PDB file of C-alpha atoms in Angstrom:
ATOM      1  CA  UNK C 274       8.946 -61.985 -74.119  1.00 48.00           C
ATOM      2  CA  UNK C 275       7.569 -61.617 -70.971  1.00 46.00           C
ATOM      3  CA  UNK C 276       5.252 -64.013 -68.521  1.00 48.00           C
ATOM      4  CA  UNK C 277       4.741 -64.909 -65.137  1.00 53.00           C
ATOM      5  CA  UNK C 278       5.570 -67.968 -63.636  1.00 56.00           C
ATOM      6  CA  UNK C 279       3.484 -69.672 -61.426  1.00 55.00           C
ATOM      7  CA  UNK C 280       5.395 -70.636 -58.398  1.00 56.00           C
ATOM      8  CA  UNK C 281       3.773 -72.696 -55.576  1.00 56.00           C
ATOM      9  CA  UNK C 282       3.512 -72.311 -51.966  1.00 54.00           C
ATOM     10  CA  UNK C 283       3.035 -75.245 -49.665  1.00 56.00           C
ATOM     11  CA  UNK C 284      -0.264 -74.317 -47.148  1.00 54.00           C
ATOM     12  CA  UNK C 285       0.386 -77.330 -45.246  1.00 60.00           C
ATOM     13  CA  UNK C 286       4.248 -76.219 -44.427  1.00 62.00           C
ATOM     14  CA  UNK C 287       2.777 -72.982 -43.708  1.00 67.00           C
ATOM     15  CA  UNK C 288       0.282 -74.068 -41.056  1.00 73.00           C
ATOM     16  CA  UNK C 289       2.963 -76.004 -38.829  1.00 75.00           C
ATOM     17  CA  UNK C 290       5.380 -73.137 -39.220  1.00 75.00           C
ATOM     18  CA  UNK C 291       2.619 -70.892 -37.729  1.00 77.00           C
ATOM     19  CA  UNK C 292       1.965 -73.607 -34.671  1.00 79.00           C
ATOM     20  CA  UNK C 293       5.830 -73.351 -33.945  1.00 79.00           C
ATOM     21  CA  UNK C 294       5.599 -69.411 -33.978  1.00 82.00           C
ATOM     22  CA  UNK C 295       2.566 -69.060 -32.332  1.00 81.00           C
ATOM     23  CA  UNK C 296       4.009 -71.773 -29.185  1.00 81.00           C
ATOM     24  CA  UNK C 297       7.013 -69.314 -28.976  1.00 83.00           C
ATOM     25  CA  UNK C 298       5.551 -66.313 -28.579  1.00 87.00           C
ATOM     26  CA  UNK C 299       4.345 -67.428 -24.912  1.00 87.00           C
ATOM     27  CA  UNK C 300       7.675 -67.330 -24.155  1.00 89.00           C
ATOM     28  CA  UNK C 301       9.609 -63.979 -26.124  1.00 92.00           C
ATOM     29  CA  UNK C 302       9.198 -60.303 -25.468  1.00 92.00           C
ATOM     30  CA  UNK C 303      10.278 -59.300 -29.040  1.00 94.00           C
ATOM     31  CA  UNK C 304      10.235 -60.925 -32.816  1.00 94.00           C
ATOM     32  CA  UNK C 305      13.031 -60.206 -34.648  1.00 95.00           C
ATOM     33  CA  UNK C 306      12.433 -60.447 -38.510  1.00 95.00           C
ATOM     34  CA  UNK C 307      15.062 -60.819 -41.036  1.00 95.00           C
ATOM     35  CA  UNK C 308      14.806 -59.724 -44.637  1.00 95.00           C
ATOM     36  CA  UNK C 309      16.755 -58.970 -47.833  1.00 96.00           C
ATOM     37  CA  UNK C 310      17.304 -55.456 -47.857  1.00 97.00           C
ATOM     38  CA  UNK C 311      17.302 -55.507 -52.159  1.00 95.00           C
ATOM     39  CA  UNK C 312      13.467 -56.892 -51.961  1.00 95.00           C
ATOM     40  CA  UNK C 313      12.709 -55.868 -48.193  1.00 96.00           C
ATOM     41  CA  UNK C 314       8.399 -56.170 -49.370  1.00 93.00           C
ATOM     42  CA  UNK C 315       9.010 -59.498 -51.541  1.00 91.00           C
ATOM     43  CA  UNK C 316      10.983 -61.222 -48.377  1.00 92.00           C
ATOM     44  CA  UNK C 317       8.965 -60.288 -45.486  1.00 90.00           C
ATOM     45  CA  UNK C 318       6.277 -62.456 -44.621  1.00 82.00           C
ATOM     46  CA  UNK C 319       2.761 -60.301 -45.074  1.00 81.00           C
ATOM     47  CA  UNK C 320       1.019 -62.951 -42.544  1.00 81.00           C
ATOM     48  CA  UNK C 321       3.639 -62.435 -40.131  1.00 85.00           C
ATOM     49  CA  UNK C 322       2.134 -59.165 -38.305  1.00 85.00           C
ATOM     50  CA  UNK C 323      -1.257 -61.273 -38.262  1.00 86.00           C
ATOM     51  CA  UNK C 324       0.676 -63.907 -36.425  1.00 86.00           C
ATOM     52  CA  UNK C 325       3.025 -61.740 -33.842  1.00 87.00           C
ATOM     53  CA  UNK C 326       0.182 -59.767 -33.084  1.00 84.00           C
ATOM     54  CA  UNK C 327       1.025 -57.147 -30.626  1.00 86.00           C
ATOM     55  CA  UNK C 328       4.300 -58.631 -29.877  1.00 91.00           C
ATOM     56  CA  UNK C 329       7.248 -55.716 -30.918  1.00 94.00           C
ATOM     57  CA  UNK C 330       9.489 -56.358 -33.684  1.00 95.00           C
ATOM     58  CA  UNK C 331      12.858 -55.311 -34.722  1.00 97.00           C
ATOM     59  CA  UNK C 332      13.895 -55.532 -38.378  1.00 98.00           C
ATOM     60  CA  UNK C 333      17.603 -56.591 -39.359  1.00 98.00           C
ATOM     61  CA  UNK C 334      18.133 -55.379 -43.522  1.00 98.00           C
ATOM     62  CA  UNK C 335      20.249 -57.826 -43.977  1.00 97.00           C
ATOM     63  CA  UNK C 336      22.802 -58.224 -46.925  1.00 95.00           C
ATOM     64  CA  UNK C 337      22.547 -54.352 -47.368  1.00 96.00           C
ATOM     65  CA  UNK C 338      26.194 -54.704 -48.659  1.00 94.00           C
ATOM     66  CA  UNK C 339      24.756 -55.717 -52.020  1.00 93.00           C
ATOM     67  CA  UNK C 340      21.972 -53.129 -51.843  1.00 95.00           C
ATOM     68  CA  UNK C 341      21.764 -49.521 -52.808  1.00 94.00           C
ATOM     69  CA  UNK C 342      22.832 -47.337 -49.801  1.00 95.00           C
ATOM     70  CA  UNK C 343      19.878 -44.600 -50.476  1.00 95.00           C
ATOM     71  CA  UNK C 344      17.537 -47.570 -50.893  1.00 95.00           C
ATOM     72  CA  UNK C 345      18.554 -48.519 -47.922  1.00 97.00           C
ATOM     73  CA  UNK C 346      18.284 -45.380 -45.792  1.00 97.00           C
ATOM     74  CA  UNK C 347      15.049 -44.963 -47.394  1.00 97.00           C
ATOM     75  CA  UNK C 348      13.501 -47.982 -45.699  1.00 98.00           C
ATOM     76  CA  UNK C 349      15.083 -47.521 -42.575  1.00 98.00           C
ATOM     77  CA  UNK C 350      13.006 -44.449 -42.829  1.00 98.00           C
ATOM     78  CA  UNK C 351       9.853 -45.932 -43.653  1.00 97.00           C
ATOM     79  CA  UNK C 352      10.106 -48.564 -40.968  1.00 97.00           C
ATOM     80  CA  UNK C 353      10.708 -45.769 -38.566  1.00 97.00           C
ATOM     81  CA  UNK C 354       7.452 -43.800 -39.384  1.00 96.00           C
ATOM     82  CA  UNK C 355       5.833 -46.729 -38.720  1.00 93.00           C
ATOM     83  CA  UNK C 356       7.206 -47.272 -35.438  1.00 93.00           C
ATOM     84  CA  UNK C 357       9.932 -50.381 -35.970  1.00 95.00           C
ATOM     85  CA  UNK C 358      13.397 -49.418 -35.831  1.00 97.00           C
ATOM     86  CA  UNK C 359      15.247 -51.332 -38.927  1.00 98.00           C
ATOM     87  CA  UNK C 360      19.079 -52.201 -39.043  1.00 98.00           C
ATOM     88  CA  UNK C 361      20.938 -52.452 -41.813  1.00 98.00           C
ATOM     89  CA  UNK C 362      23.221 -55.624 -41.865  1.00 98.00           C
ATOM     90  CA  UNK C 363      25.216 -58.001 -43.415  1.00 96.00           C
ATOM     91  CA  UNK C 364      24.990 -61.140 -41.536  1.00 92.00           C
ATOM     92  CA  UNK C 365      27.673 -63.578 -42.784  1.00 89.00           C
ATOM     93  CA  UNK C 366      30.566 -60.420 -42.324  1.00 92.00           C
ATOM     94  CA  UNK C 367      28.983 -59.391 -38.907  1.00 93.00           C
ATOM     95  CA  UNK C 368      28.380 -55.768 -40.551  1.00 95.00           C
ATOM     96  CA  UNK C 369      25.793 -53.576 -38.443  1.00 96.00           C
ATOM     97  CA  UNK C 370      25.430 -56.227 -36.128  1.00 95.00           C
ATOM     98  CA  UNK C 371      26.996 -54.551 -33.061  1.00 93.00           C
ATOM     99  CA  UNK C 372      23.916 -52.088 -32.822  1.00 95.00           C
ATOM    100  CA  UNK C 373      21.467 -54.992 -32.571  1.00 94.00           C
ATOM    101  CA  UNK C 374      22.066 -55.799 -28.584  1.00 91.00           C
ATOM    102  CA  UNK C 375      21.574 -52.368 -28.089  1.00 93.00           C
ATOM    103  CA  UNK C 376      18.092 -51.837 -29.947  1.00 95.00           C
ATOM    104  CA  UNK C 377      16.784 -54.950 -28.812  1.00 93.00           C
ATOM    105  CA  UNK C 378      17.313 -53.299 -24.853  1.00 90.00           C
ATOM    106  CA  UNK C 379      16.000 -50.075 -26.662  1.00 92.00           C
ATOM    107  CA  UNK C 380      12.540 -52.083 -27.802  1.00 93.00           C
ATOM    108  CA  UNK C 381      12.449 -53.381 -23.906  1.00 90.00           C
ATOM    109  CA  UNK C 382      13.514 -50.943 -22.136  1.00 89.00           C
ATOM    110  CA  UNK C 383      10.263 -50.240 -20.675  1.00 88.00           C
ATOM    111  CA  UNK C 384       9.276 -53.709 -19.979  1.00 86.00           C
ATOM    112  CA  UNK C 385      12.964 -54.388 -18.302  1.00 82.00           C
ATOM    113  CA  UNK C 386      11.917 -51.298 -15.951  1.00 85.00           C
ATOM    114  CA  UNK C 387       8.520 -52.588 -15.195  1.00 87.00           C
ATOM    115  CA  UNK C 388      10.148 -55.959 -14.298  1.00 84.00           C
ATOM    116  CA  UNK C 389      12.443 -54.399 -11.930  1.00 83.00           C
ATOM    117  CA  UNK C 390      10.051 -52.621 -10.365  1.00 86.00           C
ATOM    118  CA  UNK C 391       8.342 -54.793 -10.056  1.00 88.00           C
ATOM    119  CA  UNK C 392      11.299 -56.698  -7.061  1.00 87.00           C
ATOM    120  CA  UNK C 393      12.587 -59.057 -10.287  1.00 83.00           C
ATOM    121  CA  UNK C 394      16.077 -59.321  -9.767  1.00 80.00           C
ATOM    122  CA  UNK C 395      17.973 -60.336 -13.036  1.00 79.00           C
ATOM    123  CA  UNK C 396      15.096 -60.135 -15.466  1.00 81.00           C
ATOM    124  CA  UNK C 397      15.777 -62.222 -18.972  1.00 86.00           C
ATOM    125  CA  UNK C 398      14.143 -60.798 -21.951  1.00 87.00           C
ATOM    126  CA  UNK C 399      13.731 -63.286 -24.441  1.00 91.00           C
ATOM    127  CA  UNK C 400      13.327 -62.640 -28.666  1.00 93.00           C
ATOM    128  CA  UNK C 401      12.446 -64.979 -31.234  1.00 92.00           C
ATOM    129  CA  UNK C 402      14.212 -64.752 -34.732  1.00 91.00           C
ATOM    130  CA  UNK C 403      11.852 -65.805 -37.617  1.00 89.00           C
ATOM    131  CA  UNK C 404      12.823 -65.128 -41.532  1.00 87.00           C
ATOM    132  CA  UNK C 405      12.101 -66.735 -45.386  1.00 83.00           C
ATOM    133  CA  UNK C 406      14.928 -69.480 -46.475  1.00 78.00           C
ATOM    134  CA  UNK C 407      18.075 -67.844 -48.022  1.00 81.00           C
ATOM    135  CA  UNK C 408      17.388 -65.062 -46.135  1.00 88.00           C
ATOM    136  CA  UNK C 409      20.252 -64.902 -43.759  1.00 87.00           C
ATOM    137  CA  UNK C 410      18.661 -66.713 -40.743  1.00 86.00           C
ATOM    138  CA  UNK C 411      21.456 -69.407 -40.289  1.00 83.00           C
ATOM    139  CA  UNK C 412      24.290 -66.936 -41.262  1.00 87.00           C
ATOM    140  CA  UNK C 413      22.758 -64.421 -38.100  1.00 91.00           C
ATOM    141  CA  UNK C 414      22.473 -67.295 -35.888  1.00 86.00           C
ATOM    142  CA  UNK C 415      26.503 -68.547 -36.182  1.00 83.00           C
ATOM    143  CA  UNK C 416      27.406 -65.032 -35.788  1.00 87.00           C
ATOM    144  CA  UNK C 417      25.403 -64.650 -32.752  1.00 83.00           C
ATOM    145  CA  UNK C 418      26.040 -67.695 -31.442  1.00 74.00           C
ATOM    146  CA  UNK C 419      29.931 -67.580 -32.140  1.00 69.00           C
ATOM    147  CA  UNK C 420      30.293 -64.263 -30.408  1.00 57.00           C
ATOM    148  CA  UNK C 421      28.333 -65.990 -26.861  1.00 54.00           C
ATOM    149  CA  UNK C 422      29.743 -69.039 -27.506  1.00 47.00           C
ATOM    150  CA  UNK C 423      26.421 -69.975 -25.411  1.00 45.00           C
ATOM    151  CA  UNK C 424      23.900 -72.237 -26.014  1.00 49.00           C
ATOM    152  CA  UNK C 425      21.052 -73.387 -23.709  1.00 50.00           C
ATOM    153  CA  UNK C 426      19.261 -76.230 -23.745  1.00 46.00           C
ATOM    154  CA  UNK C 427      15.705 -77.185 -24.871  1.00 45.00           C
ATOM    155  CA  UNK C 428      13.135 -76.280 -22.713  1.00 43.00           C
ATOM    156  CA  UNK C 429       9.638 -77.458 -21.983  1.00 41.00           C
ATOM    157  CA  UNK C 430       6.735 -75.710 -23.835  1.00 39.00           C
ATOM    158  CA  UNK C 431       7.599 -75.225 -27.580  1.00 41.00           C
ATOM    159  CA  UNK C 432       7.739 -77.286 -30.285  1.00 41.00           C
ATOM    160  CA  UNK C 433      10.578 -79.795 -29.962  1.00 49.00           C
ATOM    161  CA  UNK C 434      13.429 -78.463 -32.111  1.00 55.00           C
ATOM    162  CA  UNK C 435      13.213 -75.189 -31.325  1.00 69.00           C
ATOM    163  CA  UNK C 436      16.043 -74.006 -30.019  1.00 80.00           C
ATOM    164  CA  UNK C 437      17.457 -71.293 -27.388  1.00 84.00           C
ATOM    165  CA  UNK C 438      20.606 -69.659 -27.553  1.00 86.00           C
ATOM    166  CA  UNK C 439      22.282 -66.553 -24.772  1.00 85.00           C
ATOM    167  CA  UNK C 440      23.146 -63.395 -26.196  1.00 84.00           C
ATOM    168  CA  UNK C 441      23.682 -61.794 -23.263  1.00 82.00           C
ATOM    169  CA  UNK C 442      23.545 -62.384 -19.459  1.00 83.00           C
ATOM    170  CA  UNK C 443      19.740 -60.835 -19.803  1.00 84.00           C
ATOM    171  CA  UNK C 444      19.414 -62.121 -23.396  1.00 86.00           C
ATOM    172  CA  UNK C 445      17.733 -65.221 -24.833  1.00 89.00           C
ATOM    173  CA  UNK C 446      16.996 -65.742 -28.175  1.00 90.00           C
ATOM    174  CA  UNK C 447      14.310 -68.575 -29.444  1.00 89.00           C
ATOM    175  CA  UNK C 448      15.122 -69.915 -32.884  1.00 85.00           C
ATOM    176  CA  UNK C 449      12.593 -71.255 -34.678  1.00 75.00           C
ATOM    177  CA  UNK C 450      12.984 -74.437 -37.254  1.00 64.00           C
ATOM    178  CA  UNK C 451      10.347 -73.539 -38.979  1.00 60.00           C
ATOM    179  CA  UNK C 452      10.298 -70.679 -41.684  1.00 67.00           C
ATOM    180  CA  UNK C 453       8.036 -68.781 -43.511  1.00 66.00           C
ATOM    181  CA  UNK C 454       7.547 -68.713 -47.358  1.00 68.00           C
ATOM    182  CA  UNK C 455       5.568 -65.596 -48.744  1.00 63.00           C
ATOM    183  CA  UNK C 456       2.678 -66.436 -50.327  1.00 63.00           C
ATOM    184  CA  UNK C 457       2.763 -65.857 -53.985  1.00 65.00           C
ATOM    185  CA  UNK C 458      -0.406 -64.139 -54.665  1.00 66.00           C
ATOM    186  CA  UNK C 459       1.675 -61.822 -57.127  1.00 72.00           C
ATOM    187  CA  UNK C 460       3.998 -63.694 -58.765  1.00 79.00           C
ATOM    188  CA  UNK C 461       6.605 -60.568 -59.363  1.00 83.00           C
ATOM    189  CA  UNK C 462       7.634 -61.610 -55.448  1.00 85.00           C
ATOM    190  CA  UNK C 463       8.545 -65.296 -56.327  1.00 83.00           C
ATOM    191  CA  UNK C 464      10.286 -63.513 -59.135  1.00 87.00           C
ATOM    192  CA  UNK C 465      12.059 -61.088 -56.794  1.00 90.00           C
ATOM    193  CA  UNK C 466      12.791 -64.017 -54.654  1.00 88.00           C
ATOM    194  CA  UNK C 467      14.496 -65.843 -57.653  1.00 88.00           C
ATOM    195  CA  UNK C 468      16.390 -62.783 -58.901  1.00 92.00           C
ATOM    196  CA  UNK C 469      18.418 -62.939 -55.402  1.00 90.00           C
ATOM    197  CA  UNK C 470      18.260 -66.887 -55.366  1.00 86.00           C
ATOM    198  CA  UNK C 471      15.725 -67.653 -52.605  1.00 82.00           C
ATOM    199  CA  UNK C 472      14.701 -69.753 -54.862  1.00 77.00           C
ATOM    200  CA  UNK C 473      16.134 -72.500 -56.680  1.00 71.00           C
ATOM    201  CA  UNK C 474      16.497 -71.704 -60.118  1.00 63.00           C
ATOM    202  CA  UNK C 475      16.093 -75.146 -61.817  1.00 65.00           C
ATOM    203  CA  UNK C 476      12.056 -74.836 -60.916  1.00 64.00           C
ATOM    204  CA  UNK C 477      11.925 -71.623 -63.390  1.00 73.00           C
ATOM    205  CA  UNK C 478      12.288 -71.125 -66.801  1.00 88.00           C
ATOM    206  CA  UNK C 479      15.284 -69.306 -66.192  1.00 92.00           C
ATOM    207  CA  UNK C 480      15.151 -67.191 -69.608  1.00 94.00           C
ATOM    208  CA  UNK C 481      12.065 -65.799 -68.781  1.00 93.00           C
ATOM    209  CA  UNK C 482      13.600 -65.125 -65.769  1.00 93.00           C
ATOM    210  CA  UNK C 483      16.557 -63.561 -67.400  1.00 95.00           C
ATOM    211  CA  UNK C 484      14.343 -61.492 -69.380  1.00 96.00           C
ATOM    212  CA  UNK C 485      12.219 -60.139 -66.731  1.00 94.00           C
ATOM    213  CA  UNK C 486      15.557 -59.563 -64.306  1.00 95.00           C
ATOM    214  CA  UNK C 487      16.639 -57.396 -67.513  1.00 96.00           C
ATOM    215  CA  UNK C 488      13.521 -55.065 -68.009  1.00 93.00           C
ATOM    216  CA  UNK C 489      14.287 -54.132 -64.697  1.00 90.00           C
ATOM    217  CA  UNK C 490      17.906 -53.366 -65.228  1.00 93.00           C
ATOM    218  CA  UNK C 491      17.122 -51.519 -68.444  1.00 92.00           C
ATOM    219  CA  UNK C 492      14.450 -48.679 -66.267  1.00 87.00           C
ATOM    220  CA  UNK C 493      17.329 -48.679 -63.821  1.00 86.00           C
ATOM    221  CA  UNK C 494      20.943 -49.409 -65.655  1.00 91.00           C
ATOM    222  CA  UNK C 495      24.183 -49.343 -63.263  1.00 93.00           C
ATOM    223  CA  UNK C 496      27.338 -48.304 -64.324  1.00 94.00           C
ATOM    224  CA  UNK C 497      28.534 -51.513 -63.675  1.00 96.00           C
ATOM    225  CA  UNK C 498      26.098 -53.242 -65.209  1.00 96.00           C
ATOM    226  CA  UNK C 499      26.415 -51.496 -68.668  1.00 96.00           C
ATOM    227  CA  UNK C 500      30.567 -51.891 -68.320  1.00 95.00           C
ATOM    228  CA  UNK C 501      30.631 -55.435 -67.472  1.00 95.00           C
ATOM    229  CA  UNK C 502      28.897 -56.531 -70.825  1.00 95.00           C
ATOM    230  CA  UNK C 503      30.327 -53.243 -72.847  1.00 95.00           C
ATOM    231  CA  UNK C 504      26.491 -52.225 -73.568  1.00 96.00           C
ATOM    232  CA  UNK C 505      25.835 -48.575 -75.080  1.00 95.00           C
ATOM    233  CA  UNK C 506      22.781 -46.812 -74.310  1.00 94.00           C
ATOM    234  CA  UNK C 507      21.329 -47.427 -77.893  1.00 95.00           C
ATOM    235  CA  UNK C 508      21.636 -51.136 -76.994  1.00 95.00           C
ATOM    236  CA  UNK C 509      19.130 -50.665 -74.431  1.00 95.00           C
ATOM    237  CA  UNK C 510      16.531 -48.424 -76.231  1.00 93.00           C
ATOM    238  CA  UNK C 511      17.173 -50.488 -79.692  1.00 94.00           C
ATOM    239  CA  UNK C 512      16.652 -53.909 -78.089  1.00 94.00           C
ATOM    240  CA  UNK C 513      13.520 -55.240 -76.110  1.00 95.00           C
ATOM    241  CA  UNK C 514      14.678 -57.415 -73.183  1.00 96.00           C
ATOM    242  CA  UNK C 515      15.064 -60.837 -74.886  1.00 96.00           C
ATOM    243  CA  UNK C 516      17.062 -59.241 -77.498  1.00 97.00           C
ATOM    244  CA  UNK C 517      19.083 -57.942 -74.971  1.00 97.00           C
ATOM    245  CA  UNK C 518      19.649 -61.150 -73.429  1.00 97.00           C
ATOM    246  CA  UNK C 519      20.932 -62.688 -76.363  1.00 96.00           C
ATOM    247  CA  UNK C 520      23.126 -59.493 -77.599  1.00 96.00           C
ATOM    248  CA  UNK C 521      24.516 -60.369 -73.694  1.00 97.00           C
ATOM    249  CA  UNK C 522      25.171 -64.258 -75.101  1.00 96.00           C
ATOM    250  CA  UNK C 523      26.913 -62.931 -78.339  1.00 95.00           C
ATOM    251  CA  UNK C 524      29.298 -60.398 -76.422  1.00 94.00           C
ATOM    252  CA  UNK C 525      30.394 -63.079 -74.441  1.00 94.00           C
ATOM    253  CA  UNK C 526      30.767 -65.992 -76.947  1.00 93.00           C
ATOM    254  CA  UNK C 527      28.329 -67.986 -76.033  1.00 94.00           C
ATOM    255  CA  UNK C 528      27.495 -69.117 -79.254  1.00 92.00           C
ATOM    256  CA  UNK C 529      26.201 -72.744 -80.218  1.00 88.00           C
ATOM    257  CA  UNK C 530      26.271 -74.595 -83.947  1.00 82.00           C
ATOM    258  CA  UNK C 531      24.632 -72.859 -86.249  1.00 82.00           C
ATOM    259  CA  UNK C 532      25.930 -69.864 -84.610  1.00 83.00           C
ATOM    260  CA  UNK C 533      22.592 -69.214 -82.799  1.00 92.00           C
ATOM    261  CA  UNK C 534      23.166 -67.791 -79.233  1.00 95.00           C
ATOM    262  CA  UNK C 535      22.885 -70.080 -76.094  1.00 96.00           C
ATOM    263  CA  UNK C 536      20.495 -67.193 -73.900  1.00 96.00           C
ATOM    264  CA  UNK C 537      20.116 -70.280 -71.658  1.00 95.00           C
ATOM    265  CA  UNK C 538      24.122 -70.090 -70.532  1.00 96.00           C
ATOM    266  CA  UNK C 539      23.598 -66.319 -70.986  1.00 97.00           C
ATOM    267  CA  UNK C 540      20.726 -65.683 -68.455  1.00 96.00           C
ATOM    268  CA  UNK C 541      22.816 -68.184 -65.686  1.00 94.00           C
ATOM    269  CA  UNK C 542      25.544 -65.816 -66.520  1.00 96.00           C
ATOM    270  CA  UNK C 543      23.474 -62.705 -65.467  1.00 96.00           C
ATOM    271  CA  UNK C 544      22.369 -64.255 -62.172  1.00 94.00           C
ATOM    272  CA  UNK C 545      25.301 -65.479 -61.356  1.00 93.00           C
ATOM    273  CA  UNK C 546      26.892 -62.071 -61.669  1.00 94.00           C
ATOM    274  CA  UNK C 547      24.239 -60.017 -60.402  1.00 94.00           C
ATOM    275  CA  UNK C 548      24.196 -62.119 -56.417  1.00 90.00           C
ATOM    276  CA  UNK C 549      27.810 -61.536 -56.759  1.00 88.00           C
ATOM    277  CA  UNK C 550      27.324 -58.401 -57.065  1.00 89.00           C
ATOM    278  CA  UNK C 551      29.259 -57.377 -59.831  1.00 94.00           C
ATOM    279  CA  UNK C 552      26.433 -55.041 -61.068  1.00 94.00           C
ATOM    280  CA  UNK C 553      26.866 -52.739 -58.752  1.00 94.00           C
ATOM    281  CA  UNK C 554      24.706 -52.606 -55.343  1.00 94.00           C
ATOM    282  CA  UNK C 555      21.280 -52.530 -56.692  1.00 94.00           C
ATOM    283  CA  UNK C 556      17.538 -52.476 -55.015  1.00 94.00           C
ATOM    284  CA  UNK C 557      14.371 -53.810 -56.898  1.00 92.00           C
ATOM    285  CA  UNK C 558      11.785 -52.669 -54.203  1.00 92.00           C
ATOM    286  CA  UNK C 559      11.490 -48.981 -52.678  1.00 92.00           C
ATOM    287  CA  UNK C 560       9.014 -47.526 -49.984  1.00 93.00           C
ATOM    288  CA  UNK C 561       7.490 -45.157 -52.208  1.00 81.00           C
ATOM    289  CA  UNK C 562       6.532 -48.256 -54.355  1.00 70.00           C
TER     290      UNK C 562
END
């Protein structure tokens, strides 16, 4: 029991979010892009490099708490072969977050030079923060914010509601309201997204979705996985993954009249416990994917 669902993308939301973007970048030295470090391909944007152009970026991994450490490292890797320095993070706890002043000045430091050569005397350097919904935008932006306690006012030039906040006494961040949804040309990325709850689960059959989360977790069990619903390694080979789900249902009780198993209840269950991360820290997407 398998499928893919078909999950839609708005083109019209899309093409305003890319006028907002595209008015900020007059104004920013650096885009800073946030993404889930579990699905760091599924949450990123592919049109964003299109958009930014030639405009550096620094990428913040964020809730890496919930991801798998080597995963992790293994990106940071791949980002820096390809010339972006990537931060792991966990935005709403402030982990990782006190090296991202300093690779933001790292990113600039060449252009901070050429301004002060240049006779500018107290040069700003300005970044815009762009990032999918759920992705830990708002949770970066409080932290930030809270920390400067500084917020400037709207300026001339960009879309009204964009907004501009002071990190730093040579700081300025641009936050756009605007926000990028992937487009779903393969649907396993609006899966991936609904694994980590992007997106809103009452749009998918979330059964399917159950299933599909657990042919994953059977390729790649964790020990917490198997020990939170007391599974044996036979369970895994002997079952396919719908089978699974409901041997999940009937472990817990989650039984209905007729004693037929409620794999509804049973597949919330598993998402509910896997963003809480009670399966362990786990990663569905690696670089050498």
């Amino acid at each position: 029991m398998e499928a893919n669902q078909n999950i839609q993308w708005f083109p019209g939301h899309m093409t305003k979010t890319k006028r907002q973007i595209q008015a900020g970048l007059k104004l920013i030295d650096v885009v800073i892009e946030i993404i889930d470090a579990r699905i760091p391909v599924s949450s990123s944007n592919p049109d964003l490099n299109g958009i930014i152009q030639s405009k550096p970026k620094l990428v913040l991994l964020n809730k890496c708490d919930k991801a798998d450490i080597n995963a992790t490292r293994k990106w940071v890797d791949y980002y820096a072969k390809n010339g972006i320095i990537a931060l792991p993070v966990d935005c709403k706890s402030g982990r990782g977050l006190n090296k991202f002043v300093p690779s933001v000045r790292k990113i600039l430091e060449k252009k901070f030079e050429a301004q002060k050569a240049k006779g500018i005397k107290n040069p700003i350097l300005r970044m815009m923060i762009v990032g999918i919904p759920n992705v830990g935008k708002s949770s970066f932006i409080n932290r930030i914010s809270r920390q400067t306690r500084a917020k400037v006012e709207d300026r001339p030039g960009v879309t009204r509601g964009n907004q501009w906040y002071t990190i730093s006494k040579d700081l300025e961040m641009l936050d756009t309201p605007g926000v990028l949804w992937p487009k779903f040309d393969d649907q396993k990325v609006g899966e991936k997204l609904a694994f980590t709850g992007a997106i809103k689960d009452n749009i998918l059959d979330i059964e399917l979705l159950a299933v599909n989360f657990l042919n994953l977790m059977k390729s790649h069990p964790t020990q917490e996985f198997m020990q939170r619903f007391k599974l044996s390694e036979n369970d895994l080979t002997d079952n396919d993954s719908y089978e699974l789900l409901k041997l999940i249902g009937k472990k817990r009780g989650m039984l209905i009249s007729g004693g037929e198993i409620d794999t509804e209840r049973a597949a919330n269950l598993i998402f509910d416990e896997y963003r809480d991360g009670k399966f362990g820290n786990i990663t569905l997407e690696y670089p050498e994917e």
